[in-house]
Short mmCIF file of C-alpha atoms in Angstrom, two decimals:
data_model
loop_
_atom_site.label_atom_id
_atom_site.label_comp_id
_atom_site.label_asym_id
_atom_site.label_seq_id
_atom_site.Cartn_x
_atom_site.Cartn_y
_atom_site.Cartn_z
CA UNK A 130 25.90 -15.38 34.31
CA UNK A 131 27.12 -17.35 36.84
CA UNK A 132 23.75 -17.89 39.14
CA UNK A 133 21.78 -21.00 39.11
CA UNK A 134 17.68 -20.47 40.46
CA UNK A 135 15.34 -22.35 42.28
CA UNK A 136 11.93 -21.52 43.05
CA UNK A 137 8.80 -24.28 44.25
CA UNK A 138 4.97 -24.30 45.36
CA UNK A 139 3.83 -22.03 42.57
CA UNK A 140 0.82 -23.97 42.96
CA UNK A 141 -0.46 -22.53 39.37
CA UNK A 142 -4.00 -23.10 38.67
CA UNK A 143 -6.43 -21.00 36.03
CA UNK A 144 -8.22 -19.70 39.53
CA UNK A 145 -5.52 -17.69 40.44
CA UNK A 146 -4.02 -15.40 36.84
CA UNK A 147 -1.69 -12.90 38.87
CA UNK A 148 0.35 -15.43 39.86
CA UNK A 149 0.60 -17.38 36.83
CA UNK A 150 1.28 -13.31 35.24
CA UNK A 151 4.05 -13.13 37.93
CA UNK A 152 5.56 -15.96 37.01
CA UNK A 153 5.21 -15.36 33.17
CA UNK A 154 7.26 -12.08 34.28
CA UNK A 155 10.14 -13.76 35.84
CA UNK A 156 11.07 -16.22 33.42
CA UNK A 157 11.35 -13.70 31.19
CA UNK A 158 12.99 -11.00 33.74
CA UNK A 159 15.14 -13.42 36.11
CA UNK A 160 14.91 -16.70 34.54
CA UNK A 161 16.31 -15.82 31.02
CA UNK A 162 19.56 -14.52 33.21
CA UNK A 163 20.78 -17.33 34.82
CA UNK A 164 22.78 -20.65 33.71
CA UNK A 165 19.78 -23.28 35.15
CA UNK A 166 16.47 -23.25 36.53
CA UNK A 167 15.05 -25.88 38.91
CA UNK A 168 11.71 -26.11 39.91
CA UNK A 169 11.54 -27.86 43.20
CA UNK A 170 7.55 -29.34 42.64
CA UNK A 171 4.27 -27.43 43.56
CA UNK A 172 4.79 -26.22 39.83
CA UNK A 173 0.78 -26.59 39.72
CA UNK A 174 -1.97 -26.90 42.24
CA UNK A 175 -2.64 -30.28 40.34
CA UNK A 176 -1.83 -32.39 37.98
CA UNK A 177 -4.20 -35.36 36.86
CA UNK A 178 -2.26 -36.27 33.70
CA UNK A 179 -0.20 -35.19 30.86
CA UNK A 180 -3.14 -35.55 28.86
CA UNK A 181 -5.24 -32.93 30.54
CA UNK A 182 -5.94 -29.90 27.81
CA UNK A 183 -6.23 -27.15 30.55
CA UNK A 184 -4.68 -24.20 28.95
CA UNK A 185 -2.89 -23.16 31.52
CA UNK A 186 -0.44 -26.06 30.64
CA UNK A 187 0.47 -25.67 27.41
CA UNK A 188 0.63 -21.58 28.12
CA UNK A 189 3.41 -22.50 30.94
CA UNK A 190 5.08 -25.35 28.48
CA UNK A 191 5.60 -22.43 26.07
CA UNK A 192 7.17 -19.92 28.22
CA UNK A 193 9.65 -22.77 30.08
CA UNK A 194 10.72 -23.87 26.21
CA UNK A 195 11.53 -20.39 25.15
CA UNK A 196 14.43 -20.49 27.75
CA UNK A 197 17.40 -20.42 26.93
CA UNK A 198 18.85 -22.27 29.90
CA UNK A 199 18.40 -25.71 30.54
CA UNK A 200 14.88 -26.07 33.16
CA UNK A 201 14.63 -29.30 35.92
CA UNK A 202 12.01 -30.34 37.41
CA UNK A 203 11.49 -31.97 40.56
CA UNK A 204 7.89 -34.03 41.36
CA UNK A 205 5.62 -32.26 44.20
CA UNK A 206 3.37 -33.68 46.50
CA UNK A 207 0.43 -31.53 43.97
CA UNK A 208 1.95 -32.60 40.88
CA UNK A 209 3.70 -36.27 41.34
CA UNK A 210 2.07 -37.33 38.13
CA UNK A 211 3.71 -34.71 35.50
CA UNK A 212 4.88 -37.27 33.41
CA UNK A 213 7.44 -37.58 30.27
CA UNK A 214 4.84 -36.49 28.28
CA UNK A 215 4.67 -33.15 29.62
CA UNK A 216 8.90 -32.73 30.37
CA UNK A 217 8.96 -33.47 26.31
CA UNK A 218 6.18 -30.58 25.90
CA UNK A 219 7.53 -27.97 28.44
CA UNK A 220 11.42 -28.97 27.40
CA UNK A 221 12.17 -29.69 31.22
CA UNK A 222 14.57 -32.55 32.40
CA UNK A 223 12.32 -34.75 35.02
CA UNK A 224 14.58 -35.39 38.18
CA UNK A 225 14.61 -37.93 40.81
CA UNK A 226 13.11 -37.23 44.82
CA UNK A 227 16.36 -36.17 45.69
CA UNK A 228 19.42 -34.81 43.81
CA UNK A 229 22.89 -33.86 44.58
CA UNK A 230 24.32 -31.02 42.67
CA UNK A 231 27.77 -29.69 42.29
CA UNK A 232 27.61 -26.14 41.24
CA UNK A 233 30.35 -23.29 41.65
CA UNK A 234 32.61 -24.94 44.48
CA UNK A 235 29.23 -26.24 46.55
CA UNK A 236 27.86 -29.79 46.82
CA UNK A 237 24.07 -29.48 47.33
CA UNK A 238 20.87 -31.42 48.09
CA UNK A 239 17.66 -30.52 46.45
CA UNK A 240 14.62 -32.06 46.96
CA UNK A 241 10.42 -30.74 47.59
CA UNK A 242 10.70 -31.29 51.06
CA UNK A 243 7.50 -33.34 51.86
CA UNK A 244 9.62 -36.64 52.70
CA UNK A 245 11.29 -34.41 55.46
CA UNK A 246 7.85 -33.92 57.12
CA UNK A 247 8.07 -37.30 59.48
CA UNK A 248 6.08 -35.79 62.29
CA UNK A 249 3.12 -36.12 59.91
CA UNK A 250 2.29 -39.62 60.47
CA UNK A 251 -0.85 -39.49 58.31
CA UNK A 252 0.49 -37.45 55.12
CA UNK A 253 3.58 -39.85 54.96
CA UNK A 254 0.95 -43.02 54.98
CA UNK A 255 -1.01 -41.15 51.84
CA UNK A 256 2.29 -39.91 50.57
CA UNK A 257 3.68 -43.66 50.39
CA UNK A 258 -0.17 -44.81 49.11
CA UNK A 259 -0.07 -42.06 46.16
CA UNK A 260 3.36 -43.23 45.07
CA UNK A 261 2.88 -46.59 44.52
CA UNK A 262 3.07 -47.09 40.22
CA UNK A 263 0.22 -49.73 40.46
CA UNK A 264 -2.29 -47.11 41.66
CA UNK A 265 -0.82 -44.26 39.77
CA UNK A 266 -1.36 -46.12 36.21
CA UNK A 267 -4.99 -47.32 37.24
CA UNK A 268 -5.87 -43.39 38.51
CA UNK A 269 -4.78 -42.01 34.80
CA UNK A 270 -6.71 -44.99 32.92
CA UNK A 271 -9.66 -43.32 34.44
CA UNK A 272 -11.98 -41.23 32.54
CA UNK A 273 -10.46 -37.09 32.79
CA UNK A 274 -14.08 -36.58 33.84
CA UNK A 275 -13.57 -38.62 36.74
CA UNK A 276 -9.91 -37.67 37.43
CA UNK A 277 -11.55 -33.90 38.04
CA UNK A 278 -13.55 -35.01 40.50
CA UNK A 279 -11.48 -37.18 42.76
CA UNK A 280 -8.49 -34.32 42.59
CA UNK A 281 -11.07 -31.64 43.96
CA UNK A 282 -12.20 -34.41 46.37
CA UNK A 283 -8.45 -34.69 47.51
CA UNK A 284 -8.03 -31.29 47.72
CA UNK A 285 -11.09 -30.57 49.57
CA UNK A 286 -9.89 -33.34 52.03
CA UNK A 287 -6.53 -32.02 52.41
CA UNK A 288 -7.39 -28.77 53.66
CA UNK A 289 -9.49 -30.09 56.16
CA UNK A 290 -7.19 -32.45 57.22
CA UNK A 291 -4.30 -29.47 57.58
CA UNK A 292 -6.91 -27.08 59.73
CA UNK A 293 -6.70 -29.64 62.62
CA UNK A 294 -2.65 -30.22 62.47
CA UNK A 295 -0.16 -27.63 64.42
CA UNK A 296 2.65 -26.14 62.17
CA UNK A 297 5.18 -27.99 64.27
CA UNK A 298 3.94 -31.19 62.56
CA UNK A 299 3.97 -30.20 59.67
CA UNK A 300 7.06 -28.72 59.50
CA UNK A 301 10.46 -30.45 58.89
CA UNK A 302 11.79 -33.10 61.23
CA UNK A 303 15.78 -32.18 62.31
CA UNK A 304 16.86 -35.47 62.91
CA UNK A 305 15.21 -36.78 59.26
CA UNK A 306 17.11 -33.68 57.74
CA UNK A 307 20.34 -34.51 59.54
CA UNK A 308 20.01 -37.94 58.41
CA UNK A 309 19.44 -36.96 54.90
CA UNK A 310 22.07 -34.62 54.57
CA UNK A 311 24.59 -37.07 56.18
CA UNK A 312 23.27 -39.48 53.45
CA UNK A 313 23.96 -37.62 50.76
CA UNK A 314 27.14 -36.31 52.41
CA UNK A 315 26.09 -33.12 51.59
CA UNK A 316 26.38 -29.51 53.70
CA UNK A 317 23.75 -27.31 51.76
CA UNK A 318 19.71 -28.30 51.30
CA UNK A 319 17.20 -26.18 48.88
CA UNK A 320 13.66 -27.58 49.52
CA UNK A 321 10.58 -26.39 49.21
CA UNK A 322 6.82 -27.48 50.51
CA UNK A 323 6.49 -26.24 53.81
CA UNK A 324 6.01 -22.35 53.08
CA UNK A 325 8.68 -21.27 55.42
CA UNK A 326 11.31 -19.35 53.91
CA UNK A 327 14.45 -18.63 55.66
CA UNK A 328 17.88 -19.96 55.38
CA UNK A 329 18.86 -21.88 59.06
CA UNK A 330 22.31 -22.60 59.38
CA UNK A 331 23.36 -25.38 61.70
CA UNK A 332 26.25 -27.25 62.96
CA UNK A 333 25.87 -31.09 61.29
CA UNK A 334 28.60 -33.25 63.01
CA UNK A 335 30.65 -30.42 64.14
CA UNK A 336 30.85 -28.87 60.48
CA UNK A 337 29.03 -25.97 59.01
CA UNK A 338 25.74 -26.20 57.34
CA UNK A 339 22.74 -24.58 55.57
CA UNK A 340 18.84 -25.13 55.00
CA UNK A 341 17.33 -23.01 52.55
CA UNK A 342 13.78 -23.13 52.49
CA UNK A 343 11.91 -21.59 49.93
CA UNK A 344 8.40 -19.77 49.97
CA UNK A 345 4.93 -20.54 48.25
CA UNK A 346 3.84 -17.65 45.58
CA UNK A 347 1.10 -16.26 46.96
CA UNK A 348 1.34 -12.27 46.48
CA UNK A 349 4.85 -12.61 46.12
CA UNK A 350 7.38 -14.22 43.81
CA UNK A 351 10.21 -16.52 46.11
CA UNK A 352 13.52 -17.81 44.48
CA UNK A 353 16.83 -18.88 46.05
CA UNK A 354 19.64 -18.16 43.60
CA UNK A 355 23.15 -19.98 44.33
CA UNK A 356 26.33 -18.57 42.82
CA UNK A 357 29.24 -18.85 43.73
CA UNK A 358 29.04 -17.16 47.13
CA UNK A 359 26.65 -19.30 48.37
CA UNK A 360 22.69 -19.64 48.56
CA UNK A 361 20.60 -16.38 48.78
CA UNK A 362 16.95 -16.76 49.18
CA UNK A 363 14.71 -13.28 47.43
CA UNK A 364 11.87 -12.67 47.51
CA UNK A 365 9.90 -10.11 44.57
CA UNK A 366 6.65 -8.52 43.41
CA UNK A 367 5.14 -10.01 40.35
#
């Protein structure tokens, strides 16, 4: 096969079917063709614990275990609390923030994306909040009941929040994805979480590099594949 794929910002959630359909459709059309898939977060909408019993979850831990390549996961700013529980369930490897892959002659940098974002003064001050383990274990201790209601209370807040930002902010900052790649001495970046899809290549000290940026499924599938020509980003009806 010869083709790794990575998609990110699904955003699943029971409120929206044809997308969960569409993405039921290309494991089994795309994903069951390729040597690895990695999902780059925004798997789900949200994610208040492995121990949730929406069945939405266990539908999607089903389909990712019947493939027969290996699936990675990489945390989301929607779904930062999938936990070991749910890689064991779904059969997906849980990766760090940021990983360096070497596949088919390229050295590449995955990662969400969010962390790129530094313009955003006030997401990276709840992003760095969120993250903290202390908080994390005291948020699932709490009653599911209760863990409903604060995620649709974040939610809620976030998209109010967003109305009143320009897209500049919250797009990527160049100089924190220069940095990055530099730091990671890598040339090539997949990432997700800012909806923008395009591939930007740049000059990074004087050498040739790429930025592949992958799209949210909203009426439309996204995946970048990377073989051994390079990165490709496609998009697909469900």
């Amino acid at each position: 096969m010869l083709r790794t794929l990575f998609i990110a910002d699904l955003h699943l959630c029971q409120e929206e079917p044809a997308i969960t359909d569409g993405f039921l459709h290309f494991l089994a059309r795309e994903a069951v063709r390729c040597d690895a898939l990695y999902i780059l977060g925004d798997l789900f909408e949200a994610w208040i614990g492995d121990d949730d019993p929406n069945p939405l979850h266990q539908q999607v831990a089903d389909a990712l275990r019947a493939l027969p390549a290996p699936v990675y996961f990489m945390h989301g700013n929607r779904d930062f609390l999938i936990g070991k529980a749910y890689g064991r369930a779904s059969g997906m490897t849980l990766l760090p923030e940021e990983q360096v892959l070497t596949l088919y002659g390229h050295r590449v940098l995955i990662l969400h994306g969010d962390m790129l974002c530094t313009d955003d003064a006030g997401y990276q001050r709840f992003r760095a909040k969120v993250h903290q383990r202390w908080l994390q274990r005291l948020f699932l201790a709490l009653p599911l009941s209760l863990r409903q209601r604060i995620a649709v209370r974040m939610r809620d807040d976030s998209k109010q929040a967003n109305q009143h930002k320009s897209q500049i902010i919250m797009d990527v900052n160049a100089g924190a994805v220069n940095a990055t790649m530099l730091r990671q001495q890598v040339s090539v970046m997949i990432h997700g979480h800012t909806h923008r899809p395009a591939i930007h290549r740049f000059a990074l000290q004087g050498e040739p590099a790429e930025r592949a940026v992958l799209d949210a499924w909203h009426a439309r599938g996204s995946m970048i594949q990377l073989d051994a020509s390079g990165v490709s980003l496609i998009e697909f009806d469900f």
